[in-house]
Amino acid sequence: MEGADWSQGVPLVLDGGVILGEGGAYLSPRLHLVGVPGGGGGLGYQVSAGLYGREWAAELGVLGGAYGRLTFSLSAAWRFGTSPLAP
């Protein structure tokens, strides 16, 4: 990562949240406690919304807080196994 100073160690993130939803859709609010060895860090937040089926999942999220910028993410996955609870 350009501009990152890894000389003090690797940043550590403690993540906690909930997954709310059913029937193939969910909303997941989360909090992140970010720690950087040698000082720095802070509190971050994330909100993700997703859709899922027996063999796939897709999610759109926004992460912000700790460093004052918003980061958007789009994720997709194909499942190699199936969940007995998936629709």
mmCIF file with all atom_site columns, C-alpha atoms in Angstrom:
data_model
loop_
_atom_site.group_PDB
_atom_site.id
_atom_site.type_symbol
_atom_site.label_atom_id
_atom_site.label_alt_id
_atom_site.label_comp_id
_atom_site.label_asym_id
_atom_site.label_entity_id
_atom_site.label_seq_id
_atom_site.pdbx_PDB_ins_code
_atom_site.Cartn_x
_atom_site.Cartn_y
_atom_site.Cartn_z
_atom_site.occupancy
_atom_site.B_iso_or_equiv
_atom_site.pdbx_formal_charge
_atom_site.auth_seq_id
_atom_site.auth_comp_id
_atom_site.auth_asym_id
_atom_site.auth_atom_id
_atom_site.pdbx_PDB_model_num
ATOM 1  C CA . MET A 1 1  ? 0.000   0.000   0.000  1.00 0.00 ? 1  MET A CA 1
ATOM 2  C CA . GLU A 1 2  ? 1.616   3.258   -1.109 1.00 0.00 ? 2  GLU A CA 1
ATOM 3  C CA . GLY A 1 3  ? 2.066   5.838   1.636  1.00 0.00 ? 3  GLY A CA 1
ATOM 4  C CA . ALA A 1 4  ? 1.460   3.384   4.483  1.00 0.00 ? 4  ALA A CA 1
ATOM 5  C CA . ASP A 1 5  ? 4.038   3.230   7.296  1.00 0.00 ? 5  ASP A CA 1
ATOM 6  C CA . TRP A 1 6  ? 4.329   -0.406  8.379  1.00 0.00 ? 6  TRP A CA 1
ATOM 7  C CA . SER A 1 7  ? 7.449   0.198   10.493 1.00 0.00 ? 7  SER A CA 1
ATOM 8  C CA . GLN A 1 8  ? 5.464   0.108   13.770 1.00 0.00 ? 8  GLN A CA 1
ATOM 9  C CA . GLY A 1 9  ? 3.539   -3.074  12.929 1.00 0.00 ? 9  GLY A CA 1
ATOM 10 C CA . VAL A 1 10 ? 0.291   -4.164  11.330 1.00 0.00 ? 10 VAL A CA 1
ATOM 11 C CA . PRO A 1 11 ? -2.948  -2.297  12.210 1.00 0.00 ? 11 PRO A CA 1
ATOM 12 C CA . LEU A 1 12 ? -5.466  -4.345  14.202 1.00 0.00 ? 12 LEU A CA 1
ATOM 13 C CA . VAL A 1 13 ? -9.264  -4.108  13.883 1.00 0.00 ? 13 VAL A CA 1
ATOM 14 C CA . LEU A 1 14 ? -11.838 -5.426  16.362 1.00 0.00 ? 14 LEU A CA 1
ATOM 15 C CA . ASP A 1 15 ? -15.165 -5.804  14.540 1.00 0.00 ? 15 ASP A CA 1
ATOM 16 C CA . GLY A 1 16 ? -18.634 -6.311  16.025 1.00 0.00 ? 16 GLY A CA 1
ATOM 17 C CA . GLY A 1 17 ? -22.111 -6.097  14.577 1.00 0.00 ? 17 GLY A CA 1
ATOM 18 C CA . VAL A 1 18 ? -25.384 -7.793  13.775 1.00 0.00 ? 18 VAL A CA 1
ATOM 19 C CA . ILE A 1 19 ? -27.008 -9.294  10.697 1.00 0.00 ? 19 ILE A CA 1
ATOM 20 C CA . LEU A 1 20 ? -30.703 -8.416  10.375 1.00 0.00 ? 20 LEU A CA 1
ATOM 21 C CA . GLY A 1 21 ? -32.877 -9.995  7.721  1.00 0.00 ? 21 GLY A CA 1
ATOM 22 C CA . GLU A 1 22 ? -34.541 -13.014 6.224  1.00 0.00 ? 22 GLU A CA 1
ATOM 23 C CA . GLY A 1 23 ? -35.897 -14.287 2.941  1.00 0.00 ? 23 GLY A CA 1
ATOM 24 C CA . GLY A 1 24 ? -32.775 -13.608 0.918  1.00 0.00 ? 24 GLY A CA 1
ATOM 25 C CA . ALA A 1 25 ? -31.930 -10.060 2.083  1.00 0.00 ? 25 ALA A CA 1
ATOM 26 C CA . TYR A 1 26 ? -30.071 -8.573  5.056  1.00 0.00 ? 26 TYR A CA 1
ATOM 27 C CA . LEU A 1 27 ? -28.792 -5.350  6.618  1.00 0.00 ? 27 LEU A CA 1
ATOM 28 C CA . SER A 1 28 ? -25.640 -5.443  8.751  1.00 0.00 ? 28 SER A CA 1
ATOM 29 C CA . PRO A 1 29 ? -24.606 -2.434  10.893 1.00 0.00 ? 29 PRO A CA 1
ATOM 30 C CA . ARG A 1 30 ? -21.114 -2.825  12.430 1.00 0.00 ? 30 ARG A CA 1
ATOM 31 C CA . LEU A 1 31 ? -18.586 -0.984  14.607 1.00 0.00 ? 31 LEU A CA 1
ATOM 32 C CA . HIS A 1 32 ? -14.812 -1.277  14.186 1.00 0.00 ? 32 HIS A CA 1
ATOM 33 C CA . LEU A 1 33 ? -12.210 -0.393  16.822 1.00 0.00 ? 33 LEU A CA 1
ATOM 34 C CA . VAL A 1 34 ? -9.027  0.327   14.859 1.00 0.00 ? 34 VAL A CA 1
ATOM 35 C CA . GLY A 1 35 ? -5.637  0.202   16.602 1.00 0.00 ? 35 GLY A CA 1
ATOM 36 C CA . VAL A 1 36 ? -2.293  1.069   15.068 1.00 0.00 ? 36 VAL A CA 1
ATOM 37 C CA . PRO A 1 37 ? 0.844   -0.034  16.942 1.00 0.00 ? 37 PRO A CA 1
ATOM 38 C CA . GLY A 1 38 ? 2.844   2.988   18.036 1.00 0.00 ? 38 GLY A CA 1
ATOM 39 C CA . GLY A 1 39 ? -0.247  5.218   18.319 1.00 0.00 ? 39 GLY A CA 1
ATOM 40 C CA . GLY A 1 40 ? -3.219  6.250   16.267 1.00 0.00 ? 40 GLY A CA 1
ATOM 41 C CA . GLY A 1 41 ? -6.436  4.495   15.475 1.00 0.00 ? 41 GLY A CA 1
ATOM 42 C CA . GLY A 1 42 ? -10.034 5.226   16.323 1.00 0.00 ? 42 GLY A CA 1
ATOM 43 C CA . LEU A 1 43 ? -13.608 4.097   15.910 1.00 0.00 ? 43 LEU A CA 1
ATOM 44 C CA . GLY A 1 44 ? -15.060 3.198   12.521 1.00 0.00 ? 44 GLY A CA 1
ATOM 45 C CA . TYR A 1 45 ? -18.499 2.164   11.354 1.00 0.00 ? 45 TYR A CA 1
ATOM 46 C CA . GLN A 1 46 ? -19.873 0.103   8.495  1.00 0.00 ? 46 GLN A CA 1
ATOM 47 C CA . VAL A 1 47 ? -23.334 -0.493  7.110  1.00 0.00 ? 47 VAL A CA 1
ATOM 48 C CA . SER A 1 48 ? -23.832 -3.245  4.533  1.00 0.00 ? 48 SER A CA 1
ATOM 49 C CA . ALA A 1 49 ? -26.889 -4.486  2.680  1.00 0.00 ? 49 ALA A CA 1
ATOM 50 C CA . GLY A 1 50 ? -26.908 -7.788  0.875  1.00 0.00 ? 50 GLY A CA 1
ATOM 51 C CA . LEU A 1 51 ? -28.861 -10.343 -1.082 1.00 0.00 ? 51 LEU A CA 1
ATOM 52 C CA . TYR A 1 52 ? -28.216 -14.083 -0.983 1.00 0.00 ? 52 TYR A CA 1
ATOM 53 C CA . GLY A 1 53 ? -29.398 -17.337 -2.466 1.00 0.00 ? 53 GLY A CA 1
ATOM 54 C CA . ARG A 1 54 ? -28.441 -20.975 -1.946 1.00 0.00 ? 54 ARG A CA 1
ATOM 55 C CA . GLU A 1 55 ? -25.341 -20.670 -4.143 1.00 0.00 ? 55 GLU A CA 1
ATOM 56 C CA . TRP A 1 56 ? -24.409 -16.960 -4.159 1.00 0.00 ? 56 TRP A CA 1
ATOM 57 C CA . ALA A 1 57 ? -24.241 -13.748 -2.121 1.00 0.00 ? 57 ALA A CA 1
ATOM 58 C CA . ALA A 1 58 ? -23.836 -10.061 -3.060 1.00 0.00 ? 58 ALA A CA 1
ATOM 59 C CA . GLU A 1 59 ? -23.262 -7.079  -0.767 1.00 0.00 ? 59 GLU A CA 1
ATOM 60 C CA . LEU A 1 60 ? -22.988 -3.288  -1.020 1.00 0.00 ? 60 LEU A CA 1
ATOM 61 C CA . GLY A 1 61 ? -21.435 -1.471  1.930  1.00 0.00 ? 61 GLY A CA 1
ATOM 62 C CA . VAL A 1 62 ? -20.074 1.824   3.183  1.00 0.00 ? 62 VAL A CA 1
ATOM 63 C CA . LEU A 1 63 ? -17.231 2.119   5.727  1.00 0.00 ? 63 LEU A CA 1
ATOM 64 C CA . GLY A 1 64 ? -16.303 5.341   7.482  1.00 0.00 ? 64 GLY A CA 1
ATOM 65 C CA . GLY A 1 65 ? -15.295 6.999   10.700 1.00 0.00 ? 65 GLY A CA 1
ATOM 66 C CA . ALA A 1 66 ? -11.748 6.219   11.802 1.00 0.00 ? 66 ALA A CA 1
ATOM 67 C CA . TYR A 1 67 ? -9.930  8.356   9.242  1.00 0.00 ? 67 TYR A CA 1
ATOM 68 C CA . GLY A 1 68 ? -12.669 10.727  8.088  1.00 0.00 ? 68 GLY A CA 1
ATOM 69 C CA . ARG A 1 69 ? -13.259 9.255   4.620  1.00 0.00 ? 69 ARG A CA 1
ATOM 70 C CA . LEU A 1 70 ? -16.050 7.055   3.301  1.00 0.00 ? 70 LEU A CA 1
ATOM 71 C CA . THR A 1 71 ? -15.164 3.885   1.443  1.00 0.00 ? 71 THR A CA 1
ATOM 72 C CA . PHE A 1 72 ? -17.748 2.044   -0.623 1.00 0.00 ? 72 PHE A CA 1
ATOM 73 C CA . SER A 1 73 ? -17.499 -1.660  -1.362 1.00 0.00 ? 73 SER A CA 1
ATOM 74 C CA . LEU A 1 74 ? -19.268 -4.082  -3.665 1.00 0.00 ? 74 LEU A CA 1
ATOM 75 C CA . SER A 1 75 ? -18.730 -7.793  -2.977 1.00 0.00 ? 75 SER A CA 1
ATOM 76 C CA . ALA A 1 76 ? -20.013 -10.964 -4.582 1.00 0.00 ? 76 ALA A CA 1
ATOM 77 C CA . ALA A 1 77 ? -19.372 -14.637 -3.855 1.00 0.00 ? 77 ALA A CA 1
ATOM 78 C CA . TRP A 1 78 ? -20.276 -18.060 -5.167 1.00 0.00 ? 78 TRP A CA 1
ATOM 79 C CA . ARG A 1 79 ? -20.792 -20.720 -2.500 1.00 0.00 ? 79 ARG A CA 1
ATOM 80 C CA . PHE A 1 80 ? -19.008 -24.039 -2.790 1.00 0.00 ? 80 PHE A CA 1
ATOM 81 C CA . GLY A 1 81 ? -21.378 -25.562 -0.215 1.00 0.00 ? 81 GLY A CA 1
ATOM 82 C CA . THR A 1 82 ? -24.955 -24.674 0.629  1.00 0.00 ? 82 THR A CA 1
ATOM 83 C CA . SER A 1 83 ? -26.480 -23.515 3.864  1.00 0.00 ? 83 SER A CA 1
ATOM 84 C CA . PRO A 1 84 ? -29.531 -25.454 5.027  1.00 0.00 ? 84 PRO A CA 1
ATOM 85 C CA . LEU A 1 85 ? -31.104 -22.104 6.023  1.00 0.00 ? 85 LEU A CA 1
ATOM 86 C CA . ALA A 1 86 ? -30.575 -20.336 2.674  1.00 0.00 ? 86 ALA A CA 1
ATOM 87 C CA . PRO A 1 87 ? -33.752 -19.784 0.594  1.00 0.00 ? 87 PRO A CA 1
#
